[in-house]
Amino acid sequence: MRKSTVYFLFTLGSVILLAVLLWSGRYGAGEAGAMQEASKILVQELQLTDLCLFTEARYTRHPAMADLHSAFQDHPLALEHFPSGSLATPPRFRRERP
């Protein structure tokens, strides 16, 4: 097979894949709106207040829910036990010296 034929087939496949992805995004938009409305109702019924991105490390939780008395967690030589520490850094006041 010639290189130009391989390139043409690759380009054609990529265009078809792009068209399918665009079509599927438009197709699922109505369901996403209904799911968001259901989530709003659930939040109101359960009276949820704070966003929690991670539940593992103390500094990645919402400040209102942080456990300020956990032993040895902020020791300078403490190892990172959870992978969320690589995604979210400690707050600035924890990183700066007093």
Steps between C-alpha positions, in 0.01 A plus 500: 500500500631845414574752772249742349225235524585436866492873568166537320345211696632642827360845419166355393477293819586805712232710331241224550601468867472876546153500341386218730632681807329825403174316434514310829564822692194663352295185557582476873453870581132457591577221745771708668253781572256259661779347708612844618146585610481171691831584669370843604194339659720247682727775635200694629342194663822388671599859582854454369720804547867451417689371202743220579752432224693230683437320827849370562743770608387759749615801300311389187164508676286810535634720783168475685540123519874482571619302800740736674610254767619195306829384643824500297331587171691823440838384629782627272631148438159339458458309174208562268263207548230596252514582128281811529795686647658503155189667355430764763767674704462607863354847556739794486492560876619141551791539257630837620704547811346713778 
